[in-house]
Amino acid sequence: MCPQRVLFSPITRLSGLLSAQVILDGGRVAEAYVSSPLFRGFESIMGDRAVTDAVYLTQRVCGICSLAHGATASYLLDELYDNEIPENAQYLRNIMYGADFLQNHIRHFYLFSLPDFVQMPDRPPFLRQNLLDARFDGATNERLAAHYGEAIRAAQKSHQILALFGGKAPHQHSFVHGGVSVAPTADKVAQAGALLQEIEAFIRTRLLPDTDLIARAYGDYFYIGRTPLRLLSFGLFRFGPKNERFLWKGGVLTEGGVTTEPQVRLIREEAAHSWFSPVDGALAPDPDKPGGYSFVKTVRYGGEPCEVGPLARMRINGFYDGGTSTMDRICARSLETALIAGLMREWLGRLVPGEPPIAQKKTPVKGQVTAVTDAMRGALLHSATVEAERVVRYDIITPTVWNFSPKDRSGRRGPVESALVGTEIPRPEWTFTMLGRIIRAYDPCLACGTHIIDLKKDASPSRLFEYPLQ
């Protein structure tokens, strides 16, 4: 039989627009192309804005992990203004960041991933569910499906904790440069503790057992969607008056072991297969570019593609010793959820109720700064060149750019493409079920990965990230 080209579009139950085209040869995925047809322009929006606007504007990159962008922009501003972060603010910032992780991970497991494995009730929003490899009995399906609704309430409580200290969620307003602008009063701390207690109970009695149940029933997915061992993390949960210390270390994990913290100078972007073409020394959107197939750019570390996300963090820090498969990604995310809830409990206990813990300096001490941290889906970078406190240039590399990179100029695949290639499809009718499970395990967020719908075709030019900044 001749190789068959299959288009999977749109891929549902994720954030943003995503398509995948695979070449099937003898029931095996021989090649894959993952594509985001969504163009955005947040770096352009930042042009000539007050640099302090970055905390608020960059959060609009995403409606799910918005705090991650606000946090990274705050770290960037802390270094720009040489702020000293009060100890209470360090705990408060990480409590808020942890709460946003909890809502994201719980929603991903139940709202996006669970219907890949569980037969949901035949009513909206699950009508005509296309699950052709269901392995649970009726009672187990019913119990797991019931947890879907409970998960929405658990995620809501996570957002309530964030809103208590952040003013609102998503797109909080208090995690800003110099600290946190909301007072951690005793009643707020007590309310956050009560909400966290309910979330922890959900994680303990629902999320972890449900993850174990799916991992045992679909154990073959520990051998499906595997990628070469190249995992990268910038580190997570910054502490110290200068944000100088990560609680969870960063690194690059390969077959040779874990290296020290990733070096920004080794990060490069390219656009060999992205819908951008050079125009007057910059890049302009070019959706008709020959060989292009995505608005996501290609990012490499030391010339190599790297996978980022919960699996990278858990393995680099020694919390998880599994492989690099679809099911490993799901298990690592659930494990991380439980660990973060425990940390939040500890940090809440160390908070001292009182005035807003914030001390903002007024004069920048440098003109160029880059800030990195891990976000829910992996490594996140913000970089800015500033003159008279106005943005000259602002770059963002999101986790989705790492994982959903199109092929580079040498034809090497990005992590998701690597995970798809080699997959054996035992039955043709299982094709979309299997591809969907592999792809969703990465928690895709293409709204973050692509960089304004341009109805007038006058979008501003884009650039490739290159260090040192030009």
CSV table of C-alpha atoms in Angstrom, one decimal:
chain,number,residue,atom,x,y,z
A,1,MET,CA,0.0,0.0,0.0
A,2,CYS,CA,1.3,3.5,-0.9
A,3,PRO,CA,2.0,5.9,2.0
A,4,GLN,CA,-1.1,7.8,3.0
A,5,ARG,CA,-1.2,11.5,4.0
A,6,VAL,CA,-3.6,12.1,6.9
A,7,LEU,CA,-4.6,15.6,8.0
A,8,PHE,CA,-5.8,15.9,11.7
A,9,SER,CA,-7.4,19.4,11.8
A,10,PRO,CA,-8.6,21.0,13.9
A,11,ILE,CA,-7.2,19.2,16.9
A,12,THR,CA,-9.8,19.8,19.7
A,13,ARG,CA,-9.6,20.0,23.5
A,14,LEU,CA,-6.6,22.3,23.7
A,15,SER,CA,-5.8,26.0,23.8
A,16,GLY,CA,-5.5,27.7,20.4
A,17,LEU,CA,-5.5,26.4,16.8
A,18,LEU,CA,-3.4,23.3,16.0
A,19,SER,CA,-3.2,20.9,13.1
A,20,ALA,CA,-1.1,17.8,12.4
A,21,GLN,CA,-0.3,16.2,9.1
A,22,VAL,CA,1.2,12.7,9.2
A,23,ILE,CA,2.4,10.3,6.6
A,24,LEU,CA,1.2,6.7,7.3
A,25,ASP,CA,3.3,3.9,5.8
A,26,GLY,CA,2.2,0.4,6.5
A,27,GLY,CA,0.2,1.4,9.6
A,28,ARG,CA,3.2,3.4,11.0
A,29,VAL,CA,3.6,7.1,11.3
A,30,ALA,CA,6.6,7.7,9.0
A,31,GLU,CA,6.6,11.6,9.1
A,32,ALA,CA,4.8,14.3,11.0
A,33,TYR,CA,4.2,18.1,10.6
A,34,VAL,CA,2.6,20.0,13.4
A,35,SER,CA,1.2,23.4,12.5
A,36,SER,CA,-0.4,26.4,14.1
A,37,PRO,CA,-2.2,28.6,11.6
A,38,LEU,CA,-2.7,31.4,14.2
A,39,PHE,CA,-0.7,34.6,14.0
A,40,ARG,CA,-0.4,37.0,16.9
A,41,GLY,CA,1.9,39.9,17.7
A,42,PHE,CA,2.4,40.6,21.4
A,43,GLU,CA,6.0,41.6,21.0
A,44,SER,CA,4.8,44.3,18.5
A,45,ILE,CA,2.1,45.4,20.9
A,46,MET,CA,4.8,46.0,23.5
A,47,GLY,CA,6.8,48.4,21.2
A,48,ASP,CA,7.2,51.9,22.7
A,49,ARG,CA,5.1,51.1,25.7
A,50,ALA,CA,6.2,51.8,29.2
A,51,VAL,CA,8.2,48.8,30.2
A,52,THR,CA,6.2,48.5,33.5
A,53,ASP,CA,3.2,47.7,31.3
A,54,ALA,CA,4.8,44.3,30.5
A,55,VAL,CA,3.4,42.7,33.6
A,56,TYR,CA,-0.2,43.5,32.5
A,57,LEU,CA,0.1,43.3,28.7
A,58,THR,CA,2.0,40.1,28.4
A,59,GLN,CA,-0.5,38.2,30.6
A,60,ARG,CA,-2.9,38.6,27.7
A,61,VAL,CA,-0.7,36.2,25.7
A,62,CYS,CA,-2.7,33.5,27.4
A,63,GLY,CA,-6.0,33.1,29.3
A,64,ILE,CA,-5.0,29.9,31.1
A,65,CYS,CA,-1.4,30.5,32.3
A,66,SER,CA,-1.5,34.3,32.3
A,67,LEU,CA,0.2,34.6,35.7
A,68,ALA,CA,3.3,32.9,34.3
A,69,HIS,CA,3.8,35.8,31.9
A,70,GLY,CA,3.1,38.4,34.6
A,71,ALA,CA,5.6,36.7,36.9
A,72,THR,CA,8.3,36.5,34.2
A,73,ALA,CA,7.8,40.2,33.3
A,74,SER,CA,8.0,41.0,37.1
A,75,TYR,CA,11.3,39.2,37.4
A,76,LEU,CA,12.6,41.1,34.4
A,77,LEU,CA,11.5,44.4,35.9
A,78,ASP,CA,13.1,43.5,39.3
A,79,GLU,CA,16.4,43.1,37.6
A,80,LEU,CA,15.9,46.2,35.5
A,81,TYR,CA,15.2,48.4,38.6
A,82,ASP,CA,17.4,46.4,40.9
A,83,ASN,CA,14.6,45.7,43.4
A,84,GLU,CA,14.9,43.9,46.7
A,85,ILE,CA,12.0,41.5,47.2
A,86,PRO,CA,10.7,41.3,50.8
A,87,GLU,CA,10.6,37.8,52.2
A,88,ASN,CA,6.8,37.9,52.6
A,89,ALA,CA,6.4,38.8,48.9
A,90,GLN,CA,8.6,35.8,47.9
A,91,TYR,CA,6.1,33.4,49.7
A,92,LEU,CA,3.1,35.3,48.4
A,93,ARG,CA,4.3,35.3,44.8
A,94,ASN,CA,5.0,31.6,44.8
A,95,ILE,CA,1.6,30.8,46.5
A,96,MET,CA,-0.1,32.7,43.6
A,97,TYR,CA,2.1,31.0,41.0
A,98,GLY,CA,1.4,27.6,42.6
A,99,ALA,CA,-2.4,28.2,42.5
A,100,ASP,CA,-2.2,28.9,38.8
A,101,PHE,CA,-0.3,25.7,38.3
A,102,LEU,CA,-3.0,23.8,40.2
A,103,GLN,CA,-5.9,25.1,38.1
A,104,ASN,CA,-4.0,24.5,34.9
A,105,HIS,CA,-2.9,20.9,35.6
A,106,ILE,CA,-6.3,19.8,37.1
A,107,ARG,CA,-8.2,21.3,34.1
A,108,HIS,CA,-5.8,19.7,31.6
A,109,PHE,CA,-6.1,16.2,33.1
A,110,TYR,CA,-9.9,16.2,33.3
A,111,LEU,CA,-11.2,18.5,30.6
A,112,PHE,CA,-8.6,17.9,27.9
A,113,SER,CA,-7.1,14.5,28.5
A,114,LEU,CA,-9.7,12.4,30.3
A,115,PRO,CA,-12.1,12.1,27.3
A,116,ASP,CA,-9.1,10.5,25.4
A,117,PHE,CA,-9.4,7.4,27.7
A,118,VAL,CA,-12.9,7.4,29.3
A,119,GLN,CA,-16.3,7.0,27.7
A,120,MET,CA,-18.2,10.1,28.7
A,121,PRO,CA,-22.0,10.4,29.0
A,122,ASP,CA,-23.8,10.8,25.7
A,123,ARG,CA,-24.9,14.4,26.3
A,124,PRO,CA,-23.5,17.9,25.7
A,125,PRO,CA,-20.6,18.6,25.5
A,126,PHE,CA,-19.7,14.9,24.9
A,127,LEU,CA,-22.3,14.0,22.1
A,128,ARG,CA,-20.9,11.6,19.5
A,129,GLN,CA,-17.6,11.1,21.4
A,130,ASN,CA,-15.1,9.5,19.0
A,131,LEU,CA,-13.5,7.1,21.5
A,132,LEU,CA,-12.7,3.8,19.7
A,133,ASP,CA,-10.3,2.3,22.3
A,134,ALA,CA,-12.4,2.4,25.5
A,135,ARG,CA,-11.1,0.0,28.1
A,136,PHE,CA,-13.0,0.7,31.3
A,137,ASP,CA,-16.3,-1.0,32.4
A,138,GLY,CA,-19.5,1.0,32.7
A,139,ALA,CA,-19.2,1.7,36.5
A,140,THR,CA,-15.6,2.8,36.2
A,141,ASN,CA,-16.4,5.1,33.3
A,142,GLU,CA,-19.3,6.6,35.2
A,143,ARG,CA,-17.1,7.3,38.3
A,144,LEU,CA,-14.3,8.8,36.3
A,145,ALA,CA,-16.8,10.9,34.3
A,146,ALA,CA,-18.3,12.2,37.5
A,147,HIS,CA,-14.8,13.5,38.6
A,148,TYR,CA,-14.8,15.7,35.4
A,149,GLY,CA,-17.4,17.9,37.1
A,150,GLU,CA,-15.6,17.9,40.4
A,151,ALA,CA,-12.4,18.9,38.7
A,152,ILE,CA,-14.1,22.1,37.5
A,153,ARG,CA,-14.9,23.0,41.1
A,154,ALA,CA,-11.3,22.2,42.2
A,155,ALA,CA,-9.9,24.4,39.4
A,156,GLN,CA,-12.3,27.1,40.4
A,157,LYS,CA,-11.0,27.0,44.0
A,158,SER,CA,-7.4,27.3,42.7
A,159,HIS,CA,-8.4,30.4,40.9
A,160,GLN,CA,-10.1,31.7,44.1
A,161,ILE,CA,-6.8,31.5,45.9
A,162,LEU,CA,-5.1,33.4,43.1
A,163,ALA,CA,-7.9,36.0,43.1
A,164,LEU,CA,-7.6,36.5,46.9
A,165,PHE,CA,-4.1,37.8,46.6
A,166,GLY,CA,-4.0,38.8,42.9
A,167,GLY,CA,-7.2,40.8,42.8
A,168,LYS,CA,-8.7,38.7,40.0
A,169,ALA,CA,-8.1,35.6,37.9
A,170,PRO,CA,-7.1,35.2,35.2
A,171,HIS,CA,-4.8,38.2,34.5
A,172,GLN,CA,-4.0,39.1,38.2
A,173,HIS,CA,-3.0,42.7,39.1
A,174,SER,CA,-0.8,42.4,42.2
A,175,PHE,CA,2.3,40.3,41.3
A,176,VAL,CA,4.3,43.2,40.1
A,177,HIS,CA,7.9,44.4,40.2
A,178,GLY,CA,9.2,45.0,43.7
A,179,GLY,CA,6.8,42.4,45.3
A,180,VAL,CA,3.1,42.1,45.8
A,181,SER,CA,0.6,45.0,46.0
A,182,VAL,CA,-2.1,43.2,48.0
A,183,ALA,CA,-2.0,42.8,51.7
A,184,PRO,CA,-1.9,39.2,53.0
A,185,THR,CA,-4.4,39.8,55.8
A,186,ALA,CA,-5.1,37.0,58.3
A,187,ASP,CA,-8.6,36.4,56.9
A,188,LYS,CA,-7.2,36.0,53.3
A,189,VAL,CA,-4.5,33.6,54.5
A,190,ALA,CA,-7.1,31.6,56.4
A,191,GLN,CA,-9.5,31.4,53.5
A,192,ALA,CA,-6.7,30.4,51.1
A,193,GLY,CA,-5.7,27.6,53.6
A,194,ALA,CA,-9.3,26.3,53.6
A,195,LEU,CA,-9.5,26.3,49.8
A,196,LEU,CA,-6.2,24.6,49.5
A,197,GLN,CA,-7.3,21.9,52.0
A,198,GLU,CA,-10.3,21.1,49.7
A,199,ILE,CA,-8.0,21.1,46.6
A,200,GLU,CA,-5.5,18.7,48.3
A,201,ALA,CA,-8.4,16.4,49.1
A,202,PHE,CA,-9.4,16.4,45.5
A,203,ILE,CA,-5.8,15.7,44.4
A,204,ARG,CA,-5.4,12.9,46.9
A,205,THR,CA,-8.8,11.1,46.4
A,206,ARG,CA,-9.4,11.9,42.7
A,207,LEU,CA,-6.5,13.1,40.6
A,208,LEU,CA,-3.8,10.7,41.8
A,209,PRO,CA,-5.9,7.5,41.9
A,210,ASP,CA,-7.5,8.4,38.5
A,211,THR,CA,-4.0,8.9,37.0
A,212,ASP,CA,-2.9,5.5,38.3
A,213,LEU,CA,-6.1,3.9,37.0
A,214,ILE,CA,-5.5,5.2,33.5
A,215,ALA,CA,-1.8,4.4,33.6
A,216,ARG,CA,-2.6,0.8,34.4
A,217,ALA,CA,-5.4,0.4,31.8
A,218,TYR,CA,-3.4,2.1,29.1
A,219,GLY,CA,0.1,0.9,30.1
A,220,ASP,CA,1.0,0.5,26.4
A,221,TYR,CA,1.2,4.3,26.3
A,222,PHE,CA,4.4,4.1,28.3
A,223,TYR,CA,5.9,2.8,25.0
A,224,ILE,CA,4.0,5.2,22.7
A,225,GLY,CA,5.0,8.8,22.0
A,226,ARG,CA,8.5,8.4,23.2
A,227,THR,CA,11.2,11.0,22.3
A,228,PRO,CA,15.0,11.2,22.6
A,229,LEU,CA,16.1,12.2,26.1
A,230,ARG,CA,16.6,15.9,25.7
A,231,LEU,CA,14.7,17.6,28.5
A,232,LEU,CA,15.1,21.3,29.5
A,233,SER,CA,13.9,23.3,32.4
A,234,PHE,CA,14.9,26.9,33.5
A,235,GLY,CA,13.9,26.1,37.1
A,236,LEU,CA,10.7,26.9,39.1
A,237,PHE,CA,9.7,29.0,42.1
A,238,ARG,CA,12.2,31.8,42.6
A,239,PHE,CA,13.3,32.8,46.0
A,240,GLY,CA,15.8,35.3,47.5
A,241,PRO,CA,15.7,39.1,47.6
A,242,LYS,CA,17.1,39.2,44.0
A,243,ASN,CA,15.0,36.3,42.7
A,244,GLU,CA,18.4,34.6,42.6
A,245,ARG,CA,17.5,31.0,43.7
A,246,PHE,CA,15.1,28.5,42.1
A,247,LEU,CA,13.5,26.0,44.6
A,248,TRP,CA,13.3,23.4,41.8
A,249,LYS,CA,16.5,23.5,39.9
A,250,GLY,CA,16.8,24.0,36.1
A,251,GLY,CA,19.0,22.0,33.8
A,252,VAL,CA,19.2,20.0,30.6
A,253,LEU,CA,18.8,16.2,30.9
A,254,THR,CA,20.3,14.0,28.2
A,255,GLU,CA,21.6,10.5,28.2
A,256,GLY,CA,24.8,11.9,29.7
A,257,GLY,CA,23.0,13.3,32.8
A,258,VAL,CA,21.9,16.7,34.0
A,259,THR,CA,23.9,19.8,33.2
A,260,THR,CA,23.9,23.0,35.2
A,261,GLU,CA,21.3,25.7,34.6
A,262,PRO,CA,20.6,26.4,30.9
A,263,GLN,CA,22.6,29.2,29.4
A,264,VAL,CA,20.5,31.9,27.5
A,265,ARG,CA,23.4,32.4,25.1
A,266,LEU,CA,22.9,28.9,23.7
A,267,ILE,CA,19.2,29.6,22.7
A,268,ARG,CA,18.5,30.4,19.1
A,269,GLU,CA,15.4,30.8,17.0
A,270,GLU,CA,15.1,30.1,13.3
A,271,ALA,CA,12.2,30.2,10.8
A,272,ALA,CA,13.3,27.8,8.0
A,273,HIS,CA,9.8,26.1,8.0
A,274,SER,CA,7.8,28.9,9.8
A,275,TRP,CA,5.5,31.3,7.9
A,276,PHE,CA,7.9,34.2,8.1
A,277,SER,CA,10.2,35.7,5.5
A,278,PRO,CA,13.0,38.3,5.7
A,279,VAL,CA,11.9,41.9,4.9
A,280,ASP,CA,14.2,44.9,5.5
A,281,GLY,CA,16.3,43.0,8.1
A,282,ALA,CA,13.3,41.7,10.0
A,283,LEU,CA,10.7,39.0,9.5
A,284,ALA,CA,7.3,39.5,8.0
A,285,PRO,CA,4.4,37.0,8.2
A,286,ASP,CA,4.3,35.0,4.9
A,287,PRO,CA,1.6,32.3,5.0
A,288,ASP,CA,2.4,31.4,1.4
A,289,LYS,CA,6.0,30.7,2.0
A,290,PRO,CA,7.2,27.6,0.2
A,291,GLY,CA,8.2,24.9,2.7
A,292,GLY,CA,6.6,26.8,5.6
A,293,TYR,CA,3.8,25.1,7.6
A,294,SER,CA,3.4,26.9,11.0
A,295,PHE,CA,3.4,30.3,12.6
A,296,VAL,CA,5.4,28.7,15.5
A,297,LYS,CA,9.1,29.4,15.1
A,298,THR,CA,11.8,26.8,15.7
A,299,VAL,CA,13.9,27.1,18.9
A,300,ARG,CA,17.0,25.2,19.7
A,301,TYR,CA,19.3,24.9,22.7
A,302,GLY,CA,22.9,24.4,21.7
A,303,GLY,CA,21.6,23.5,18.3
A,304,GLU,CA,19.4,20.7,19.6
A,305,PRO,CA,15.6,20.4,20.0
A,306,CYS,CA,14.5,20.1,23.7
A,307,GLU,CA,11.3,19.0,25.3
A,308,VAL,CA,10.0,21.2,28.2
A,309,GLY,CA,7.2,20.8,30.7
A,310,PRO,CA,6.3,18.9,33.9
A,311,LEU,CA,8.1,15.7,32.8
A,312,ALA,CA,11.4,17.7,32.3
A,313,ARG,CA,11.0,19.4,35.8
A,314,MET,CA,10.2,16.1,37.6
A,315,ARG,CA,13.0,14.2,36.0
A,316,ILE,CA,15.7,16.9,36.3
A,317,ASN,CA,14.9,17.3,40.0
A,318,GLY,CA,14.8,13.5,40.6
A,319,PHE,CA,11.1,13.4,41.6
A,320,TYR,CA,10.2,11.0,38.7
A,321,ASP,CA,12.3,8.3,37.2
A,322,GLY,CA,10.1,7.2,34.3
A,323,GLY,CA,10.7,7.5,30.5
A,324,THR,CA,9.7,10.1,27.9
A,325,SER,CA,6.4,8.6,26.7
A,326,THR,CA,2.8,9.9,26.4
A,327,MET,CA,1.9,8.3,29.8
A,328,ASP,CA,5.0,9.5,31.5
A,329,ARG,CA,4.0,13.1,30.6
A,330,ILE,CA,0.5,12.5,32.1
A,331,CYS,CA,1.9,10.9,35.3
A,332,ALA,CA,4.6,13.6,35.8
A,333,ARG,CA,2.0,16.4,35.5
A,334,SER,CA,-0.3,14.7,38.2
A,335,LEU,CA,2.7,14.1,40.5
A,336,GLU,CA,3.8,17.8,40.1
A,337,THR,CA,0.2,18.9,41.0
A,338,ALA,CA,0.4,17.1,44.3
A,339,LEU,CA,4.0,18.3,45.1
A,340,ILE,CA,3.0,22.0,44.4
A,341,ALA,CA,-0.1,21.8,46.7
A,342,GLY,CA,2.2,20.5,49.5
A,343,LEU,CA,4.6,23.4,48.9
A,344,MET,CA,1.7,25.9,49.0
A,345,ARG,CA,0.6,24.6,52.3
A,346,GLU,CA,4.1,25.2,53.7
A,347,TRP,CA,4.4,28.7,52.3
A,348,LEU,CA,1.0,29.7,53.6
A,349,GLY,CA,2.2,28.7,57.1
A,350,ARG,CA,5.2,31.0,56.7
A,351,LEU,CA,3.3,34.1,55.5
A,352,VAL,CA,3.1,36.9,58.1
A,353,PRO,CA,-0.2,38.8,57.9
A,354,GLY,CA,0.4,42.5,57.4
A,355,GLU,CA,0.8,45.3,54.9
A,356,PRO,CA,1.4,44.7,51.1
A,357,PRO,CA,5.0,43.4,50.8
A,358,ILE,CA,6.3,45.6,48.0
A,359,ALA,CA,9.3,48.0,47.6
A,360,GLN,CA,9.6,49.4,44.0
A,361,LYS,CA,12.6,51.3,42.9
A,362,LYS,CA,12.1,54.1,40.4
A,363,THR,CA,15.3,54.2,38.2
A,364,PRO,CA,16.4,51.5,35.8
A,365,VAL,CA,20.0,50.4,36.3
A,366,LYS,CA,20.4,48.7,32.9
A,367,GLY,CA,19.0,48.8,29.4
A,368,GLN,CA,18.8,45.2,28.5
A,369,VAL,CA,17.5,42.3,30.6
A,370,THR,CA,16.3,38.7,30.1
A,371,ALA,CA,14.2,36.8,32.6
A,372,VAL,CA,13.5,33.1,32.6
A,373,THR,CA,11.5,30.7,34.6
A,374,ASP,CA,9.4,27.6,34.1
A,375,ALA,CA,5.7,28.0,33.5
A,376,MET,CA,3.0,25.3,33.5
A,377,ARG,CA,3.9,23.9,30.1
A,378,GLY,CA,7.7,24.4,30.5
A,379,ALA,CA,10.5,26.9,29.9
A,380,LEU,CA,9.4,30.6,29.5
A,381,LEU,CA,11.7,33.5,28.4
A,382,HIS,CA,11.0,37.2,28.3
A,383,SER,CA,13.7,39.6,27.1
A,384,ALA,CA,13.6,43.4,26.7
A,385,THR,CA,15.7,46.3,25.4
A,386,VAL,CA,14.7,49.5,27.0
A,387,GLU,CA,15.4,53.3,26.5
A,388,ALA,CA,14.1,55.9,28.9
A,389,GLU,CA,11.8,53.2,30.4
A,390,ARG,CA,10.2,52.6,27.0
A,391,VAL,CA,10.3,49.3,25.2
A,392,VAL,CA,12.6,49.2,22.2
A,393,ARG,CA,12.3,45.5,21.7
A,394,TYR,CA,10.5,42.7,23.6
A,395,ASP,CA,10.9,39.0,22.9
A,396,ILE,CA,9.0,36.1,24.3
A,397,ILE,CA,9.8,32.4,23.9
A,398,THR,CA,7.0,30.2,25.3
A,399,PRO,CA,7.0,26.5,26.2
A,400,THR,CA,4.9,25.7,23.2
A,401,VAL,CA,7.5,27.1,20.9
A,402,TRP,CA,9.9,24.5,22.4
A,403,ASN,CA,7.6,21.6,22.1
A,404,PHE,CA,5.7,22.4,18.9
A,405,SER,CA,8.7,23.7,16.9
A,406,PRO,CA,8.5,22.9,13.3
A,407,LYS,CA,11.5,21.2,11.6
A,408,ASP,CA,14.8,23.2,11.6
A,409,ARG,CA,16.9,24.0,8.5
A,410,SER,CA,18.5,20.6,8.8
A,411,GLY,CA,15.2,18.8,8.8
A,412,ARG,CA,15.3,17.8,12.4
A,413,ARG,CA,11.9,17.4,14.1
A,414,GLY,CA,10.6,19.2,17.1
A,415,PRO,CA,9.6,17.2,20.2
A,416,VAL,CA,6.0,16.7,19.3
A,417,GLU,CA,6.8,15.6,15.8
A,418,SER,CA,9.4,13.2,17.2
A,419,ALA,CA,6.8,11.8,19.5
A,420,LEU,CA,4.4,11.1,16.6
A,421,VAL,CA,6.9,9.5,14.2
A,422,GLY,CA,7.2,5.8,14.7
A,423,THR,CA,3.8,5.3,16.2
A,424,GLU,CA,2.2,2.0,15.1
A,425,ILE,CA,-1.5,2.4,14.4
A,426,PRO,CA,-2.9,-1.1,14.7
A,427,ARG,CA,-6.3,-0.2,13.3
A,428,PRO,CA,-7.0,2.6,10.8
A,429,GLU,CA,-10.0,3.8,12.7
A,430,TRP,CA,-7.8,4.4,15.8
A,431,THR,CA,-5.6,7.0,14.0
A,432,PHE,CA,-7.1,10.1,15.4
A,433,THR,CA,-7.6,8.7,18.9
A,434,MET,CA,-3.9,7.7,19.1
A,435,LEU,CA,-2.6,10.9,17.6
A,436,GLY,CA,-4.8,13.0,19.9
A,437,ARG,CA,-3.6,11.2,23.0
A,438,ILE,CA,0.1,11.7,22.1
A,439,ILE,CA,-0.4,15.4,21.2
A,440,ARG,CA,-2.7,16.4,24.2
A,441,ALA,CA,-0.2,14.9,26.7
A,442,TYR,CA,2.0,18.0,25.9
A,443,ASP,CA,-0.9,20.3,27.1
A,444,PRO,CA,-0.8,22.3,23.8
A,445,CYS,CA,-1.3,26.1,24.0
A,446,LEU,CA,-0.9,27.5,20.6
A,447,ALA,CA,-2.3,30.9,21.6
A,448,CYS,CA,1.0,31.2,23.5
A,449,GLY,CA,3.2,29.7,20.8
A,450,THR,CA,2.4,32.0,17.9
A,451,HIS,CA,3.3,35.5,17.9
A,452,ILE,CA,-3.8,40.1,16.4
A,453,ILE,CA,-5.5,38.6,13.7
A,454,ASP,CA,-4.4,40.9,10.9
A,455,LEU,CA,-7.5,41.5,8.7
A,456,LYS,CA,-5.8,44.6,7.1
A,457,LYS,CA,-2.6,42.7,6.4
A,458,ASP,CA,-0.4,45.4,8.0
A,459,ALA,CA,1.1,43.4,10.8
A,460,SER,CA,4.4,44.6,12.2
A,461,PRO,CA,7.6,42.6,11.3
A,462,SER,CA,8.8,39.9,13.7
A,463,ARG,CA,12.3,38.9,14.7
A,464,LEU,CA,14.3,35.8,15.8
A,465,PHE,CA,15.5,35.7,19.3
A,466,GLU,CA,19.3,35.9,19.4
A,467,TYR,CA,21.6,36.5,22.4
A,468,PRO,CA,23.2,38.9,23.1
A,469,LEU,CA,20.3,41.2,22.1
A,470,GLN,CA,20.8,43.3,19.0
